Amino acid sequence: MVRYNPNEIEPRWQAYWDEHHTFATPEKVGEKKRYVLDMFPYPSGDGLHVGHPEGYTATDIVSRFARARGESVLHPMGFDAFGLPAEEHAIKTGEHPRVQTQRNIDNFTRQLKMLGFSYDWDRVLATTDEEYFRWTQWIFGVLYDTWFDHDQQKGRPISELPIPAEVTAEGELAIEQYRDSKRLAYLDDALVNWCPKLGTVLANEEVVDGKSEVGGHPVKRIPLRQWMLRITDYAERLLDGLDDLDWPTGIKKLQSDWIGRSTGGEVDFYLQRGAAGDDTGPFVAFKRARESEGFPADPGKDCLRVYTTRPDTLFGATYMVVAPEHPLIDVLVKPEQKDEVDAYREKASFKSDRERTDGDRAKTGVFTGSYAINPADGRSIPIWVADYVLAGYGTGAIMAVPAHDERDFEFAVAFDLPVIPVVDPPADHKQREEILAGKACFAAEGVAINSGEYDGKTTAEVKAALTAELAKQGLACEAVNYKLRDWLFSRQRFWGEPFPVLHEIDADGNATGVRRLVPDDQLPVTLPELADFKPHGRPEPPLAKADDDWLIVELDGTRYRRETNTMPQWAGSCWYYLRYIDPKNSDALIDPQKEKDWMPVDLYVGGAEHAVLHLLYSRFWHKVLFDRGHVTCPEPFGKLVNQGMILGEVEFTSFVDPSGKHVSTKDVKKDAEGNRVHKATGEQVEIVSLTEEQVVKKGEGFVLASDASIKVDSRAFKMSKSRGNVVNPDSVVRDYGADSLRLYEMFMGPLEATKPWAMNGVGGVRSFLDRVWRMIIDEPEDELKVSDAVVDTACDEEQLRVLHQTIRKVTEDNEAMSFNTAIAKMMEFTNHFTRCETRPREAMESFLILLAPYAPHMCEELWKHLGHNESISLQPWPKWDEAALVQSSIEIPVQINGKVKAKISLSPDAKPNEMGEAALADPAVQNAIGDKKVVKTIAVPGRMVNLVVK
């Protein structure tokens, strides 16, 4: 007996595809191309789990389907290989990160090939390949060499930047500093996570609740000179570009919200030195200067600039708040407040942004001792420092309007600061009295009150009029703001791409402030050899430990020190889709004709967790390359699909009281301390795990099999090592075969849906594949032999209809990526033809071509046994015949007084009177009627005939 044995069949066909380069990308692109791309994985030491292949299987089906339809297909795979785990391993073991990374890549490659994905393995890349990151460094050079022209809304070469005459007059150094201030890649002081105990700078993902993930040590935020990318210059372009993308609406909204475009005004609050009403005082001189010179780009040190979306509430600003990191803190803090402010800032430096902005935490702050003058009415208002304001958002300072902002209201209540309502809520607002009394907050729009000449005007009217008036005085201007911040692009790690930047040093080794790029012909800048990878205990990058033969460079008679920060992991993933097109080009980033032939990516599939950062960063880099003429399309990814998460198997839990008796979930609550207790007795209950055999389905939920009154909890969780619910694809392939795994993951439900894993479901699709095998192969024989039922005859009418219905359904579902319904249709086909005494070869062969994208190994094997020497992967996709879909006759039941007595064949178009006549003419119906009289005939076209007799 020869049964379907995937463990023997699958490795053989994988070797065949490798040997024959079956899925190699064509050198010449045909009339229609399809660039199908997976978000490439980070090669972790754990390898793949069964959640990973879901998206990969979907893109593989699309790629195989497209090839069969004659399209030129590019379907590559690579590895986003720089990452913290490899460096942490190196710190612990001393083994170079590249060694473990390559070991992990080899394992991932083995697993991906084991699953039969039709990648063009000749194009595989890893972001850690020196020849790859040579071009990552080159792109950084493009960013460094580009400034954004806001008038033209595009990036231009820095050589084309207009230099103001006053800057030119100061000489070459001033000109270069001016250029540096406009570059898309620039240096600035930015906060990093410094852990004194570990002696190293940590990435955000290594910090949990203000402590290091390793060891739980306090982490402090300190400023460090770092590279930034001016992504904010492209905010409007990034926002506008979303309109033309075939992306999920939710993903577009996430990106739009992250960019966070808002309109409002920038307003300058003068830092009070004399009395606000003193005609000879500094404030009057400040106002006169502003009236003549206008609103400046740089506010200087004599005022605080804020951005607000509600300039109409200026009259309600009763205090100001600056972030603990604000650059003017030292100017603002009075000597008598210095110790208290310093202590507060030190404490704030150990908090993450999330902790600081958590809406549930009590507001804290310290008075600086300084006052500012409200430009709307000339009132002096105090300036506080508080950690709920972040330096990285807006200007790092706010005008606080407690009557109309919830956070400001909480702060004002905590520190007994004035609350002045300036927006009257609707008359029927349930809290109107409290709002007008300053006892509650109202954040919506309304009519102005307590706003001088603007009283009675609507919010929109006050916004426009007050902004215009302050703009005339040079104290404000209309502004568009974005939540999006410039991209912090430095990491203080070893395992990353080195920056191609050199810092000039003098004879004493001190930086002069002059920088230059490493010449293109000296790229890549490779990582130095280090004696060990342990932190050196100083808040600077590990590359600073390198020997001078790497660190110090001499070019054209000038000595330089290399940049010692490295790029973030995001860098390599920003452009990998371009390198796949031309992976071995050592002369250019990409061949222009190849880029034009293949771009943009036609289908990009990956997890929704990359909705913002990766996709936004990639779009930013691509737009810069587009502006500089290196690519021909403005967006990299035309269509985006996010596969849903595959959760672990459903887990069943119950509660037991101290006596061991089960308690229904509906009878359990949490007490004040968060403990689960019995609602009736207050006794603490314990969670216990149950097996599938211990529960039964009841209604929408589950109950104990031994006691149906006890409702149990059933839920699936995200797969994780800590939970112990990770399913390794190696074991699934060993027990069921790769084709079963692929088929099951597509059959679980819609691709975008979140679904729980169920191993018995894998067994179900394996049974389907066994039926397909038996439909074509004669299993009872000792040697593998095609079944005698498979014959070289034409399909009968019904077989032809089933075949062409299947072709149409699978074709349309493949186009819509509705893979689960396509599989269901193929199951129907198999059930139908398995019952047929003869199975025409033409139907079997067409069916195998339909199934091949889903279960390629088995279909290759069956195709070979049907007498073909060429791979089924190279066969053209079958087309359906509309004529074959039309039934010449249908069989309908004939009822007599509601009971079926016969079946008759009719044309599908038969009219009710024709159906009745045909029923009465049928001998079986006549016998059933006998001598009774037909009093009524009911005919439902295409469905049934019912005769009422007496």
mmCIF file of C-alpha atoms in Angstrom, residues 755-865:
data_model
loop_
_atom_site.group_PDB
_atom_site.id
_atom_site.type_symbol
_atom_site.label_atom_id
_atom_site.label_comp_id
_atom_site.label_asym_id
_atom_site.label_seq_id
_atom_site.Cartn_x
_atom_site.Cartn_y
_atom_site.Cartn_z
ATOM 1 C CA LYS A 755 -7.262 33.314 14.838
ATOM 2 C CA PRO A 756 -6.425 30.718 17.503
ATOM 3 C CA TRP A 757 -4.262 27.737 16.550
ATOM 4 C CA ALA A 758 -5.834 24.284 16.800
ATOM 5 C CA MET A 759 -3.730 21.219 16.063
ATOM 6 C CA ASN A 760 -6.788 19.119 15.241
ATOM 7 C CA GLY A 761 -7.446 21.610 12.435
ATOM 8 C CA VAL A 762 -4.097 20.665 10.886
ATOM 9 C CA GLY A 763 -5.241 17.052 11.015
ATOM 10 C CA GLY A 764 -8.422 18.049 9.199
ATOM 11 C CA VAL A 765 -6.634 19.555 6.201
ATOM 12 C CA ARG A 766 -4.197 16.646 6.157
ATOM 13 C CA SER A 767 -7.246 14.384 5.725
ATOM 14 C CA PHE A 768 -8.278 16.528 2.750
ATOM 15 C CA LEU A 769 -4.836 16.094 1.164
ATOM 16 C CA ASP A 770 -5.083 12.346 1.754
ATOM 17 C CA ARG A 771 -8.382 12.377 -0.164
ATOM 18 C CA VAL A 772 -6.785 14.297 -3.033
ATOM 19 C CA TRP A 773 -4.007 11.701 -3.121
ATOM 20 C CA ARG A 774 -6.483 8.817 -3.213
ATOM 21 C CA MET A 775 -8.527 10.577 -5.895
ATOM 22 C CA ILE A 776 -5.565 10.135 -8.275
ATOM 23 C CA ILE A 777 -3.359 7.375 -6.806
ATOM 24 C CA ASP A 778 -4.451 3.775 -6.304
ATOM 25 C CA GLU A 779 -3.385 3.219 -2.678
ATOM 26 C CA PRO A 780 -4.180 -0.528 -2.371
ATOM 27 C CA GLU A 781 -1.452 -1.292 -4.919
ATOM 28 C CA ASP A 782 1.993 -2.244 -3.619
ATOM 29 C CA GLU A 783 3.614 0.130 -6.085
ATOM 30 C CA LEU A 784 2.608 3.706 -6.665
ATOM 31 C CA LYS A 785 0.106 3.677 -9.521
ATOM 32 C CA VAL A 786 -2.408 6.116 -10.979
ATOM 33 C CA SER A 787 -5.938 5.056 -10.146
ATOM 34 C CA ASP A 788 -7.877 3.195 -12.837
ATOM 35 C CA ALA A 789 -10.650 5.749 -12.327
ATOM 36 C CA VAL A 790 -8.435 8.429 -13.896
ATOM 37 C CA VAL A 791 -9.197 8.087 -17.612
ATOM 38 C CA ASP A 792 -8.502 9.893 -20.866
ATOM 39 C CA THR A 793 -12.105 10.754 -21.555
ATOM 40 C CA ALA A 794 -13.984 14.020 -21.631
ATOM 41 C CA CYS A 795 -15.903 15.258 -18.621
ATOM 42 C CA ASP A 796 -19.627 14.685 -18.592
ATOM 43 C CA GLU A 797 -21.849 17.742 -18.265
ATOM 44 C CA GLU A 798 -21.938 17.780 -14.471
ATOM 45 C CA GLN A 799 -18.200 17.125 -14.093
ATOM 46 C CA LEU A 800 -17.463 19.910 -16.560
ATOM 47 C CA ARG A 801 -19.689 22.294 -14.633
ATOM 48 C CA VAL A 802 -18.046 21.430 -11.273
ATOM 49 C CA LEU A 803 -14.577 21.825 -12.813
ATOM 50 C CA HIS A 804 -15.257 25.240 -14.317
ATOM 51 C CA GLN A 805 -17.087 26.459 -11.230
ATOM 52 C CA THR A 806 -13.980 25.532 -9.243
ATOM 53 C CA ILE A 807 -11.642 27.241 -11.707
ATOM 54 C CA ARG A 808 -13.675 30.438 -11.539
ATOM 55 C CA LYS A 809 -14.059 30.424 -7.767
ATOM 56 C CA VAL A 810 -10.389 29.693 -7.020
ATOM 57 C CA THR A 811 -9.235 32.262 -9.584
ATOM 58 C CA GLU A 812 -11.454 34.997 -8.191
ATOM 59 C CA ASP A 813 -10.623 34.123 -4.587
ATOM 60 C CA ASN A 814 -6.884 34.134 -5.320
ATOM 61 C CA GLU A 815 -7.251 37.607 -6.816
ATOM 62 C CA ALA A 816 -9.113 38.761 -3.700
ATOM 63 C CA MET A 817 -6.714 36.888 -1.355
ATOM 64 C CA SER A 818 -9.756 35.032 0.032
ATOM 65 C CA PHE A 819 -7.788 31.847 0.400
ATOM 66 C CA ASN A 820 -10.033 30.099 2.924
ATOM 67 C CA THR A 821 -13.029 30.117 0.574
ATOM 68 C CA ALA A 822 -10.876 28.959 -2.342
ATOM 69 C CA ILE A 823 -9.817 25.937 -0.277
ATOM 70 C CA ALA A 824 -13.442 25.217 0.622
ATOM 71 C CA LYS A 825 -14.304 25.129 -3.081
ATOM 72 C CA MET A 826 -11.428 22.749 -3.807
ATOM 73 C CA MET A 827 -12.687 20.494 -1.030
ATOM 74 C CA GLU A 828 -16.101 20.437 -2.745
ATOM 75 C CA PHE A 829 -14.423 19.481 -6.008
ATOM 76 C CA THR A 830 -12.569 16.619 -4.337
ATOM 77 C CA ASN A 831 -15.709 15.325 -2.656
ATOM 78 C CA HIS A 832 -17.590 15.376 -5.960
ATOM 79 C CA PHE A 833 -14.940 13.652 -8.084
ATOM 80 C CA THR A 834 -14.067 11.088 -5.433
ATOM 81 C CA ARG A 835 -17.643 9.807 -5.801
ATOM 82 C CA CYS A 836 -17.333 9.601 -9.593
ATOM 83 C CA GLU A 837 -16.568 6.180 -11.085
ATOM 84 C CA THR A 838 -14.496 7.863 -13.783
ATOM 85 C CA ARG A 839 -12.320 10.918 -13.247
ATOM 86 C CA PRO A 840 -11.256 12.534 -16.507
ATOM 87 C CA ARG A 841 -7.545 13.292 -16.649
ATOM 88 C CA GLU A 842 -8.193 16.827 -17.906
ATOM 89 C CA ALA A 843 -10.187 17.578 -14.745
ATOM 90 C CA MET A 844 -7.521 16.073 -12.461
ATOM 91 C CA GLU A 845 -4.720 18.016 -14.124
ATOM 92 C CA SER A 846 -6.582 21.323 -14.061
ATOM 93 C CA PHE A 847 -7.440 20.765 -10.410
ATOM 94 C CA LEU A 848 -3.806 20.082 -9.476
ATOM 95 C CA ILE A 849 -2.755 23.367 -11.087
ATOM 96 C CA LEU A 850 -5.400 25.135 -8.953
ATOM 97 C CA LEU A 851 -4.213 23.422 -5.778
ATOM 98 C CA ALA A 852 -0.481 23.755 -6.508
ATOM 99 C CA PRO A 853 -0.015 27.264 -5.037
ATOM 100 C CA TYR A 854 -1.437 25.962 -1.749
ATOM 101 C CA ALA A 855 0.071 22.468 -1.599
ATOM 102 C CA PRO A 856 2.961 22.609 -4.079
ATOM 103 C CA HIS A 857 4.891 19.507 -3.005
ATOM 104 C CA MET A 858 2.030 17.053 -3.321
ATOM 105 C CA CYS A 859 0.833 18.593 -6.564
ATOM 106 C CA GLU A 860 4.319 18.305 -8.083
ATOM 107 C CA GLU A 861 4.366 14.626 -7.129
ATOM 108 C CA LEU A 862 0.917 13.869 -8.521
ATOM 109 C CA TRP A 863 1.670 15.867 -11.682
ATOM 110 C CA LYS A 864 4.751 13.745 -12.244
ATOM 111 C CA HIS A 865 2.765 10.537 -11.782
#
